[in-house]
Coordinates of C-alpha atoms and ligand atoms in Angstrom, one line a residue:
M1 CA 3.7 14.3 32.3
K2 CA 3.5 17.2 30.4
K3 CA 0.1 19.0 30.2
L4 CA -1.9 17.0 27.4
R5 CA -3.3 19.0 24.1
S6 CA -6.7 17.3 24.6
Q7 CA -6.8 19.6 28.1
E8 CA -6.7 22.7 25.7
W9 CA -10.5 21.5 25.4
F10 CA -11.4 19.3 28.1
G11 CA -9.3 21.2 30.7
R12 CA -10.9 24.7 30.6
K13 CA -12.8 26.6 33.5
D14 CA -14.7 29.0 31.2
R15 CA -17.7 29.1 28.6
D16 CA -15.6 27.0 25.7
G17 CA -14.7 24.5 28.3
F18 CA -18.7 23.9 29.2
L19 CA -19.3 23.7 25.5
Y20 CA -16.3 20.9 24.8
R21 CA -17.3 18.9 27.7
S22 CA -21.4 19.5 27.7
W23 CA -21.9 18.1 24.2
M24 CA -19.6 15.2 24.7
K25 CA -21.4 14.3 27.9
N26 CA -24.8 13.4 25.8
Q27 CA -23.1 10.1 25.0
G28 CA -22.9 9.3 28.6
Y29 CA -19.4 10.2 29.4
P30 CA -19.2 10.9 33.3
A31 CA -17.1 14.0 34.1
D32 CA -14.1 12.5 35.4
L33 CA -13.2 11.5 32.2
F34 CA -12.3 14.8 31.1
D35 CA -10.1 15.0 34.0
G36 CA -6.4 15.1 32.0
R37 CA -6.1 11.2 31.3
P38 CA -4.8 10.7 27.6
V39 CA -7.5 11.0 25.1
I40 CA -6.8 8.5 22.4
G41 CA -8.5 8.8 18.7
I42 CA -9.2 5.4 17.3
C43 CA -9.3 6.3 13.4
N44 CA -11.8 4.0 11.8
T45 CA -11.8 2.9 8.3
F46 CA -14.8 0.6 8.6
S47 CA -17.1 0.6 5.9
E48 CA -19.4 -1.9 4.4
L49 CA -18.2 -0.6 1.0
T50 CA -14.5 -1.9 2.0
P51 CA -15.3 -5.2 2.6
C52 CA -11.9 -5.6 4.0
N53 CA -12.3 -3.6 6.4
S54 CA -15.6 -4.4 7.7
H55 CA -14.8 -6.0 10.8
F56 CA -13.0 -2.9 12.0
R57 CA -15.8 -2.0 14.8
E58 CA -15.3 -5.1 16.5
I59 CA -11.2 -4.3 16.2
A60 CA -12.1 -1.1 17.7
D61 CA -13.9 -2.4 20.4
W62 CA -11.1 -4.4 21.6
V63 CA -8.7 -1.3 21.1
K64 CA -10.9 0.7 23.4
R65 CA -10.6 -2.1 26.1
G66 CA -7.0 -1.6 26.1
V67 CA -7.1 2.2 26.2
W68 CA -9.7 2.0 29.1
E69 CA -7.6 -0.6 31.3
A70 CA -4.5 1.7 30.7
G71 CA -6.5 4.9 32.2
G72 CA -7.0 6.4 28.6
F73 CA -10.5 7.8 27.5
P74 CA -10.9 6.2 23.7
L75 CA -13.1 8.1 21.2
E76 CA -13.4 6.3 17.9
F77 CA -13.8 8.4 14.7
P78 CA -14.5 7.6 11.0
V79 CA -12.4 8.8 8.2
M80 CA -12.7 8.1 4.3
S81 CA -12.4 4.7 3.5
L82 CA -10.9 3.2 0.3
G83 CA -12.4 0.1 -1.2
E84 CA -9.6 -1.0 -3.6
T85 CA -12.2 -3.3 -5.4
I86 CA -15.0 -1.1 -6.1
L87 CA -14.5 2.6 -5.6
R88 CA -14.2 4.3 -9.2
P89 CA -12.2 5.3 -11.0
T90 CA -9.3 4.0 -8.5
A91 CA -8.8 4.1 -4.8
M92 CA -5.4 5.6 -5.5
M93 CA -6.9 8.8 -6.6
F94 CA -8.5 9.1 -3.2
R95 CA -5.4 8.1 -1.3
N96 CA -4.2 11.7 -0.8
L97 CA -7.8 13.1 -0.2
A98 CA -8.4 10.5 2.6
S99 CA -4.8 11.2 4.3
M100 CA -6.0 14.7 4.6
D101 CA -9.2 13.7 6.5
V102 CA -7.3 11.9 8.8
E103 CA -4.8 14.6 9.1
E104 CA -7.2 17.4 9.7
C105 CA -9.3 15.0 12.2
I106 CA -6.2 14.4 14.2
R107 CA -5.3 18.1 14.4
G108 CA -8.7 19.4 15.0
Y109 CA -9.9 16.9 17.6
P110 CA -9.0 17.1 21.2
M111 CA -6.8 13.5 21.2
D112 CA -3.3 13.3 22.6
G113 CA -2.8 9.9 20.6
V114 CA -4.3 7.7 18.1
V115 CA -4.6 4.0 16.9
L116 CA -4.8 3.6 13.0
L117 CA -6.9 0.7 12.2
M118 CA -6.0 0.2 8.8
G119 CA -6.6 -3.2 6.0
C120 CA -7.4 -2.6 2.3
D121 CA -4.6 -1.3 0.2
K122 CA -4.8 2.1 0.4
T123 CA -6.3 2.6 3.9
T124 CA -2.7 1.7 5.5
P125 CA -0.9 4.6 3.5
S126 CA -3.5 7.3 3.6
L127 CA -3.6 7.0 7.7
L128 CA -0.1 6.9 8.2
M129 CA 0.6 10.1 5.7
G130 CA -2.3 12.1 7.5
A131 CA -0.8 11.0 11.1
A132 CA 2.7 11.6 10.1
S133 CA 2.1 15.2 9.1
C134 CA 0.5 15.6 12.7
G135 CA 3.2 14.0 14.8
L136 CA 1.1 12.9 17.8
P137 CA 1.8 9.5 19.6
T138 CA 0.8 6.9 17.0
I139 CA 0.5 3.3 16.7
G140 CA -1.1 0.9 14.1
V141 CA -3.6 -1.9 13.9
S142 CA -3.9 -3.9 10.7
G143 CA -7.1 -5.5 10.1
G144 CA -5.5 -9.1 9.1
P145 CA -5.4 -11.1 6.1
M146 CA -8.5 -13.2 5.4
L147 CA -8.2 -16.7 5.6
S148 CA -7.0 -19.1 2.8
G149 CA -9.3 -19.3 -0.3
K150 CA -10.3 -23.0 -0.8
F151 CA -11.3 -24.3 -4.3
Q152 CA -11.4 -27.5 -6.0
G153 CA -9.1 -29.2 -3.3
H154 CA -6.5 -26.0 -3.6
D155 CA -5.6 -22.8 -2.0
L156 CA -6.8 -19.8 -3.7
G157 CA -5.3 -16.5 -3.5
S158 CA -6.8 -13.1 -3.6
G159 CA -6.3 -11.3 -6.9
T160 CA -3.5 -13.7 -8.1
G161 CA -6.1 -16.6 -8.6
L162 CA -8.3 -14.5 -10.3
W163 CA -5.5 -13.1 -12.8
Q164 CA -4.6 -16.9 -13.1
M165 CA -8.3 -18.0 -13.9
S166 CA -9.3 -15.4 -15.9
E167 CA -6.5 -16.0 -18.4
K168 CA -7.4 -19.7 -18.3
V169 CA -10.9 -18.6 -19.3
R170 CA -9.5 -16.6 -22.4
S171 CA -7.5 -19.2 -23.4
G172 CA -10.6 -21.8 -23.4
Q173 CA -9.1 -24.0 -20.4
M174 CA -11.6 -23.2 -18.1
N175 CA -15.4 -22.7 -18.2
E176 CA -17.3 -19.7 -17.1
Q177 CA -19.5 -21.8 -14.8
E178 CA -16.3 -22.9 -12.8
F179 CA -14.9 -19.4 -13.0
F180 CA -18.1 -18.1 -11.2
E181 CA -18.3 -20.7 -8.9
A182 CA -14.7 -19.6 -7.6
E183 CA -15.9 -16.0 -6.4
S184 CA -17.6 -17.7 -3.2
C185 CA -14.4 -19.9 -2.5
M186 CA -11.6 -16.9 -2.8
H187 CA -12.9 -15.0 -0.2
R188 CA -14.6 -16.8 2.8
S189 CA -13.6 -14.7 5.7
K190 CA -13.6 -11.3 7.1
G191 CA -10.0 -9.4 6.5
H192 CA -8.2 -8.3 3.7
C193 CA -6.4 -10.1 0.2
M194 CA -4.3 -13.0 1.7
T195 CA -1.8 -12.7 -0.8
M196 CA 1.3 -10.9 -0.5
G197 CA -0.4 -8.2 -2.4
T198 CA -0.7 -4.5 -1.3
A199 CA -2.5 -4.7 1.9
S200 CA -0.2 -7.5 3.1
T201 CA 2.7 -5.7 1.6
M202 CA 1.6 -2.7 3.6
A203 CA 0.8 -4.5 7.1
C204 CA 4.6 -5.6 6.9
M205 CA 5.6 -2.4 6.1
V206 CA 4.0 -1.1 9.2
E207 CA 5.4 -3.6 11.3
A208 CA 9.0 -3.2 9.6
L209 CA 8.9 0.5 10.3
G210 CA 8.0 -0.2 13.9
M211 CA 4.7 1.2 13.9
S212 CA 2.8 -1.8 15.6
L213 CA 3.3 -4.2 18.0
P214 CA 5.5 -7.0 17.2
G215 CA 3.3 -9.5 14.9
N216 CA 1.0 -7.2 13.5
A217 CA 1.1 -8.0 10.0
A218 CA 0.0 -11.6 9.4
I219 CA -2.3 -12.5 12.4
P220 CA -5.6 -13.8 10.3
A221 CA -8.4 -11.5 10.8
V222 CA -10.4 -13.9 12.4
D223 CA -7.9 -15.2 14.8
A224 CA -8.7 -14.4 18.0
R225 CA -5.3 -13.1 18.4
R226 CA -6.2 -10.2 16.6
Y227 CA -8.3 -9.0 19.0
T228 CA -5.6 -9.5 21.3
L229 CA -3.4 -7.7 19.7
A230 CA -5.9 -4.7 19.5
Q231 CA -6.4 -4.7 23.3
L232 CA -2.5 -4.4 23.5
S233 CA -2.3 -1.8 21.3
G234 CA -5.1 0.2 23.2
R235 CA -3.1 0.0 26.1
R236 CA 0.0 0.8 24.7
I237 CA -1.0 3.9 23.2
V238 CA -1.8 5.2 26.5
Q239 CA 1.7 5.0 27.3
M240 CA 3.2 6.3 24.6
V241 CA 1.5 9.5 25.6
R242 CA 2.7 9.4 29.0
D243 CA 6.2 9.1 27.3
D244 CA 5.5 11.2 24.7
L245 CA 6.3 9.1 22.1
G246 CA 5.5 10.9 18.7
I247 CA 5.4 9.2 15.1
G248 CA 8.5 11.3 14.4
R249 CA 10.6 9.3 16.7
I250 CA 9.5 6.0 14.7
L251 CA 9.5 6.8 11.2
T252 CA 13.3 7.4 10.8
R253 CA 15.4 7.2 7.9
E254 CA 16.4 3.7 9.4
A255 CA 13.1 2.5 10.1
F256 CA 12.6 3.2 6.2
F257 CA 15.7 1.4 5.5
N258 CA 14.3 -1.4 7.3
A259 CA 10.8 -1.4 5.5
I260 CA 12.4 -1.4 1.9
R261 CA 14.4 -4.4 2.9
A262 CA 11.7 -6.1 4.5
N263 CA 9.8 -5.4 1.3
A264 CA 12.5 -7.2 -0.6
A265 CA 12.5 -10.3 1.5
I266 CA 8.8 -10.7 1.7
G267 CA 8.5 -10.4 -2.1
G268 CA 6.0 -7.3 -1.6
S269 CA 4.1 -5.2 -4.1
T270 CA 5.4 -2.6 -6.0
N271 CA 2.7 -0.5 -4.5
A272 CA 5.0 0.0 -1.2
V273 CA 7.5 1.8 -3.2
I274 CA 4.9 4.8 -4.1
H275 CA 3.5 5.0 -0.4
L276 CA 6.9 4.7 1.2
I277 CA 8.3 7.5 -0.3
A278 CA 5.0 9.6 0.0
L279 CA 5.0 8.8 3.8
A280 CA 8.8 9.8 3.8
G281 CA 7.7 12.9 2.4
R282 CA 5.1 13.6 5.1
I283 CA 7.6 13.0 8.0
G284 CA 10.4 15.0 6.3
V285 CA 13.0 11.8 5.7
P286 CA 14.7 12.2 2.3
L287 CA 14.2 9.0 0.6
A288 CA 14.5 8.2 -3.2
L289 CA 13.5 6.3 -5.7
D290 CA 17.2 4.8 -6.4
D291 CA 17.3 4.1 -2.4
M292 CA 14.6 1.2 -3.2
D293 CA 17.0 -0.1 -5.8
R294 CA 20.5 0.7 -4.1
I295 CA 19.2 -0.4 -0.6
G296 CA 16.7 -3.7 -1.3
S297 CA 17.2 -4.7 -4.7
H298 CA 20.4 -7.1 -3.9
L299 CA 18.3 -8.4 -1.1
P300 CA 16.6 -12.4 -1.2
C301 CA 13.1 -13.0 -1.0
L302 CA 12.7 -15.2 2.2
V303 CA 8.9 -15.9 1.9
D304 CA 7.1 -18.4 -0.6
L305 CA 4.0 -16.3 -0.9
Q306 CA 1.9 -15.9 -4.0
P307 CA 2.3 -13.8 -6.2
S308 CA 5.7 -14.5 -6.0
G309 CA 5.2 -18.4 -4.6
T310 CA 2.8 -20.6 -3.9
H311 CA 1.6 -20.3 0.0
L312 CA -0.8 -17.6 1.4
M313 CA -0.5 -15.1 4.6
E314 CA -2.2 -17.9 6.9
D315 CA 0.6 -20.0 6.1
F316 CA 2.6 -17.3 6.9
F317 CA 1.2 -16.5 10.4
Y318 CA 1.7 -20.2 11.0
A319 CA 5.4 -20.1 9.9
G320 CA 5.9 -17.0 12.5
G321 CA 5.4 -13.8 10.2
L322 CA 7.0 -11.3 9.8
P323 CA 9.3 -11.5 13.2
V324 CA 11.1 -14.2 11.6
V325 CA 12.1 -12.5 8.1
L326 CA 13.1 -9.8 10.3
R327 CA 15.4 -11.7 12.4
E328 CA 16.8 -13.3 9.4
L329 CA 17.8 -10.2 7.8
G330 CA 18.7 -8.7 11.4
E331 CA 21.3 -12.1 11.5
A332 CA 22.2 -11.4 8.1
G333 CA 23.5 -7.8 9.2
V334 CA 21.4 -5.8 7.0
L335 CA 18.5 -4.6 9.7
D336 CA 19.2 -1.3 11.2
R337 CA 18.7 -3.1 14.9
G338 CA 18.5 -0.1 16.9
A339 CA 15.4 1.5 15.0
L340 CA 12.8 2.2 17.8
T341 CA 9.3 0.7 17.6
V342 CA 5.9 1.6 19.3
N343 CA 6.3 -0.5 22.0
G344 CA 9.4 1.2 23.2
Q345 CA 12.1 -1.4 22.3
S346 CA 14.2 -1.8 19.4
I347 CA 13.2 -3.7 16.5
W348 CA 16.2 -6.3 17.3
T349 CA 15.0 -6.7 20.7
N350 CA 11.3 -7.6 19.3
V351 CA 12.6 -10.3 16.8
A352 CA 15.8 -11.3 18.1
E353 CA 14.2 -14.6 19.4
A354 CA 11.2 -15.0 17.0
P355 CA 11.3 -18.9 15.7
C356 CA 10.4 -20.0 12.6
W357 CA 7.9 -23.5 12.7
N358 CA 7.8 -23.6 8.9
R359 CA 11.1 -23.2 6.4
E360 CA 9.1 -24.2 3.4
V361 CA 7.3 -20.7 3.6
I362 CA 10.0 -18.8 5.2
R363 CA 13.5 -19.6 3.8
K364 CA 16.6 -19.0 5.6
F365 CA 18.7 -16.1 4.4
A366 CA 21.5 -18.3 3.0
D367 CA 19.1 -20.3 1.6
P368 CA 16.4 -18.0 0.1
F369 CA 13.5 -18.6 -1.9
K370 CA 14.8 -16.2 -4.8
P371 CA 17.8 -14.0 -4.8
N372 CA 18.0 -10.3 -5.8
A373 CA 14.4 -9.8 -5.4
G374 CA 13.8 -6.1 -4.2
I375 CA 12.7 -3.6 -6.8
A376 CA 14.8 -2.8 -9.5
V377 CA 14.7 0.7 -10.7
L378 CA 15.0 1.4 -14.3
R379 CA 16.2 4.6 -16.3
G380 CA 16.5 5.5 -19.8
N381 CA 15.1 7.7 -22.5
L382 CA 11.7 5.9 -22.1
A383 CA 11.5 6.7 -18.0
P384 CA 14.1 9.6 -17.6
D385 CA 12.8 9.9 -13.7
G386 CA 12.6 6.0 -13.4
A387 CA 10.2 3.1 -13.9
I388 CA 10.3 0.0 -11.4
I389 CA 10.0 -3.7 -12.0
K390 CA 9.8 -6.4 -9.4
P391 CA 11.9 -9.3 -10.4
S392 CA 10.8 -11.7 -8.4
A393 CA 7.4 -11.9 -9.7
A394 CA 9.2 -11.7 -13.4
S395 CA 10.2 -14.0 -16.0
A396 CA 14.1 -14.6 -16.2
H397 CA 14.1 -15.2 -19.6
L398 CA 12.4 -11.6 -20.2
L399 CA 14.5 -9.6 -17.8
R400 CA 17.0 -9.0 -20.6
H401 CA 15.1 -8.4 -23.7
R402 CA 14.4 -6.1 -27.2
G403 CA 11.4 -6.4 -29.0
R404 CA 8.6 -4.6 -31.2
A405 CA 6.3 -1.6 -29.4
V406 CA 2.8 -2.8 -29.7
V407 CA 1.4 0.7 -28.1
F408 CA -2.1 1.2 -26.6
S409 CA -3.0 4.9 -26.1
S410 CA -5.2 4.3 -23.1
I411 CA -6.8 1.6 -21.2
E412 CA -9.8 1.9 -23.4
D413 CA -7.8 1.5 -26.9
F414 CA -6.4 -1.5 -25.0
R415 CA -9.9 -3.1 -24.3
E416 CA -10.8 -2.4 -27.8
R417 CA -8.2 -4.1 -29.4
I418 CA -6.4 -7.0 -27.1
N419 CA -8.9 -9.6 -28.0
H420 CA -8.8 -8.9 -31.7
E421 CA -7.3 -12.0 -33.5
S422 CA -5.9 -9.7 -36.3
L423 CA -3.9 -7.8 -33.8
D424 CA -0.2 -7.8 -34.8
I425 CA 1.5 -9.1 -31.7
D426 CA 3.6 -11.9 -31.1
E427 CA 5.7 -13.3 -27.9
T428 CA 8.5 -11.2 -28.8
C429 CA 6.6 -7.7 -28.8
V430 CA 6.4 -5.2 -25.9
M431 CA 3.3 -4.3 -25.0
V432 CA 2.9 -0.6 -24.2
L433 CA 0.2 1.2 -22.1
Q434 CA 0.3 5.2 -22.2
N435 CA -1.9 7.7 -20.1
C436 CA -2.5 5.5 -16.9
G437 CA -0.5 7.6 -14.8
P438 CA -1.3 9.7 -11.7
R439 CA -2.6 12.6 -13.7
G440 CA -3.8 10.3 -17.2
Y441 CA -5.9 7.7 -15.5
P442 CA -6.4 9.9 -13.4
G443 CA -5.2 8.2 -10.3
M444 CA -2.5 5.7 -11.6
A445 CA -4.9 2.6 -11.8
E446 CA -3.7 -0.7 -11.4
V447 CA -3.7 -1.6 -15.2
G448 CA -0.2 -2.1 -16.1
N449 CA -0.5 -5.8 -15.7
M450 CA -2.1 -5.9 -19.0
P451 CA -3.4 -9.4 -19.7
L452 CA -2.1 -10.9 -23.1
P453 CA -3.6 -11.6 -26.2
P454 CA -6.1 -14.4 -26.2
K455 CA -3.9 -15.9 -29.3
M456 CA -0.9 -15.6 -27.1
L457 CA -2.3 -17.7 -24.5
R458 CA -3.6 -20.3 -26.4
K459 CA 0.1 -20.7 -28.0
G460 CA 0.9 -21.3 -24.4
V461 CA 2.8 -18.3 -23.7
T462 CA 2.1 -17.0 -20.3
D463 CA 4.7 -13.5 -19.7
M464 CA 5.5 -10.9 -22.3
V465 CA 7.2 -7.6 -21.4
R466 CA 4.8 -4.8 -20.7
V467 CA 5.4 -1.2 -19.8
S468 CA 3.5 1.5 -18.6
D469 CA 3.2 4.7 -16.4
A470 CA 0.6 2.6 -14.3
R471 CA 0.7 0.7 -11.4
M472 CA 0.2 -3.3 -11.2
S473 CA -1.9 -4.9 -8.4
G474 CA 0.1 -6.5 -5.4
T475 CA -1.3 -9.6 -6.4
A476 CA -0.2 -9.6 -9.8
Y477 CA 2.9 -11.0 -11.7
G478 CA 4.9 -10.8 -15.0
T479 CA 7.5 -9.0 -16.6
V480 CA 5.8 -6.0 -15.9
V481 CA 7.8 -2.4 -16.0
L482 CA 5.6 0.1 -14.0
H483 CA 5.6 4.0 -12.7
A484 CA 7.2 5.3 -15.9
S485 CA 8.1 9.0 -14.9
P486 CA 7.5 11.5 -16.2
E487 CA 4.0 9.8 -17.4
A488 CA 2.4 9.9 -20.8
A489 CA 0.1 12.7 -19.7
A490 CA 2.5 15.1 -18.1
G491 CA 4.5 14.9 -21.3
G492 CA 7.1 12.0 -20.3
P493 CA 8.6 10.3 -23.0
L494 CA 6.2 7.5 -22.9
A495 CA 3.7 9.6 -24.8
F496 CA 6.0 9.4 -27.9
A497 CA 6.4 5.7 -28.3
R498 CA 4.7 4.1 -31.4
T499 CA 3.7 0.6 -32.7
G500 CA 6.6 -0.4 -34.5
D501 CA 9.3 0.9 -32.6
I502 CA 12.0 -1.2 -30.7
I503 CA 12.3 -0.9 -27.2
S504 CA 15.2 -2.6 -24.8
L505 CA 14.7 -3.7 -21.6
D506 CA 17.7 -4.7 -19.3
V507 CA 17.1 -5.0 -16.1
P508 CA 20.5 -6.2 -14.9
N509 CA 22.0 -2.9 -16.1
R510 CA 18.8 -0.9 -15.2
S511 CA 18.2 0.2 -18.4
L512 CA 14.7 1.0 -20.2
R513 CA 15.2 2.8 -24.1
L514 CA 13.2 3.5 -26.7
E515 CA 15.5 3.2 -29.9
V516 CA 14.5 6.3 -31.7
D517 CA 16.4 9.1 -31.8
D518 CA 16.3 12.3 -30.5
A519 CA 15.2 14.1 -33.5
T520 CA 12.4 12.1 -34.0
L521 CA 11.3 12.2 -30.6
A522 CA 11.3 15.7 -30.6
A523 CA 9.1 15.9 -33.6
R524 CA 6.5 13.4 -31.9
K525 CA 6.7 15.9 -28.9
A526 CA 6.0 18.8 -31.1
Q527 CA 2.7 17.3 -31.9
W528 CA 1.8 16.4 -28.3
S529 CA -0.6 18.4 -26.2
P530 CA -1.7 17.9 -22.9
P531 CA -5.2 16.0 -22.0
P532 CA -7.6 18.7 -20.8
L533 CA -8.1 19.3 -17.0
P534 CA -11.3 17.5 -15.4
K535 CA -13.6 20.5 -15.1
R536 CA -14.5 20.7 -11.4
G537 CA -14.1 18.9 -7.7
Y538 CA -11.6 16.8 -6.6
K539 CA -10.3 15.4 -9.6
R540 CA -9.3 18.7 -10.9
L541 CA -7.4 19.4 -7.6
Y542 CA -5.8 16.1 -8.1
V543 CA -4.3 16.2 -11.4
Q544 CA -3.2 19.9 -10.6
H545 CA -1.1 19.2 -7.9
V546 CA -0.3 15.5 -7.8
L547 CA 3.5 14.7 -7.9
Q548 CA 4.9 12.0 -10.2
A549 CA 5.1 8.4 -8.9
D550 CA 8.8 9.1 -8.4
K551 CA 8.0 11.5 -6.1
G552 CA 5.4 8.8 -4.3
A553 CA 2.3 10.8 -6.2
D554 CA 1.3 13.0 -3.2
M555 CA -0.1 16.3 -3.6
D556 CA 2.7 19.0 -4.0
F557 CA 0.9 21.1 -1.5
L558 CA 0.9 18.2 1.3
A559 CA 4.4 17.2 1.4
G560 CA 6.0 17.9 5.1
R561 CA 4.3 18.1 8.5
S562 CA 2.6 20.7 10.2
G563 CA 2.3 19.6 13.6
A564 CA -0.9 19.0 15.7
A565 CA -1.4 22.8 16.8
V566 CA -4.3 24.4 16.2
D567 CA -3.7 28.7 16.9
R568 CA -7.7 29.4 17.0
D569 CA -10.8 28.4 18.9
T570 CA -13.8 26.9 17.9
H571 CA -16.0 30.0 18.6
Ligands
FES1 FE1 -8.6 -4.9 0.0 FE2 -7.0 -6.5 -1.4 S1 -9.1 -5.3 -2.2 S2 -7.3 -5.6 0.4

């Protein structure tokens, strides 16, 4: 085994070696731990303000067991934790900041390999992105989904159930007392959202990319097997260091293609698009927005899970989890079978024999839950650089639609006007939301799935076409066109849509058009001026440097990787 990088700190026989070891010994570590064994960083996103990750200290303890058993030296370190439900203005604004924290910690501290503890939505991409820019051997351990929500004798899914119930309250079908009773019933165990929202989707992406041991995505957070997997991951990362199996050998173009296919097959979140592109940008794999459509859109959704279907992650786990889905893809000839995974085996070796225990939850490729379920990329004069839609979560009758635009210039404008009975809107209209993209919000909040006007809900309307430069929660659903690029705040054409314009959406032909002539659009553009820059701090840095959604909304200066070398000593 080659000399490990941790020895550049701990292996020195000089004043600085004393410095590096002696202060560490204040924690009680004996001298032989600094003898050249693999030092494993455990990158922990534990926080009581990130409820989805609140059990991560326990998971870290199980990872440590595995590292000790395999002869490594585990050292846990905290990084910025992004609590999706609580952090304002939106956790997405801090994904890139957290990734910088992760990257600089991995590079700056003496570790030879790293275990990423990830759960809530943005904690997964931020850790993967930071680790990718360093290149060390890396293994992912997800925190696992919560147990299924249960309310009034039925399953109640994270997010999805909330969107459904709040529409019922707004239309008068549910009273407020029942609504608030559901609060304690939806989230009743530790873990992340148990629908196929962004957290579960990203956990599946980790597994499909080959970045975790098989089965990682679906084991419930409170199932003992979650701790077993953590322990085995601890053992495995030590061997990965010995084998010099860096993250760059796992995150190949083939691995990303497998992830895109898996995202279609699980009916995964639209957020995966933006995170996969950003991650590919860090590792140096060319991946374009159109690859999402080309590789995934024709594939079926095999998994009947909310928000596209009815079941929840617990059911998915009992049915066999992601290995079954990957096996179906492999047998259908749409998996890059040779892609290497962190256990040193190909992805196909890992899943070829995966048994399915419930065909209601995971369907066969030949008898899918929904056809053509991957992300579709739309283009046209309303989104020259692309916009996306998740057809599996949309209404079939709206996938081709032409309607009058009702434009909201900001989320505040939307909230101010949407409940007014006088709002001139009907079910044929197209709701448009501007200035909610990466720069505009800032942080590209999950507000693209605008709630419908109450008068439409009372009429029994359950879906309308919505268009924005925002994102949408992975737990949401509807005929919702998202990520329009360039965004309105960057002078994209979305900024020039006006109430009364006609918008045509044609998903089968991948088109999104504003039926307004070029001269009129140019005249509107001449009247436009960009929003002022935030005055100071991270928000200013973010707005100045964030890339557009079609490029993954990373910072322009973060694309690429710099490896793990640091050319200067501390003293
Ligand atoms: Fe944390 Fe959904 S809010 S995973």
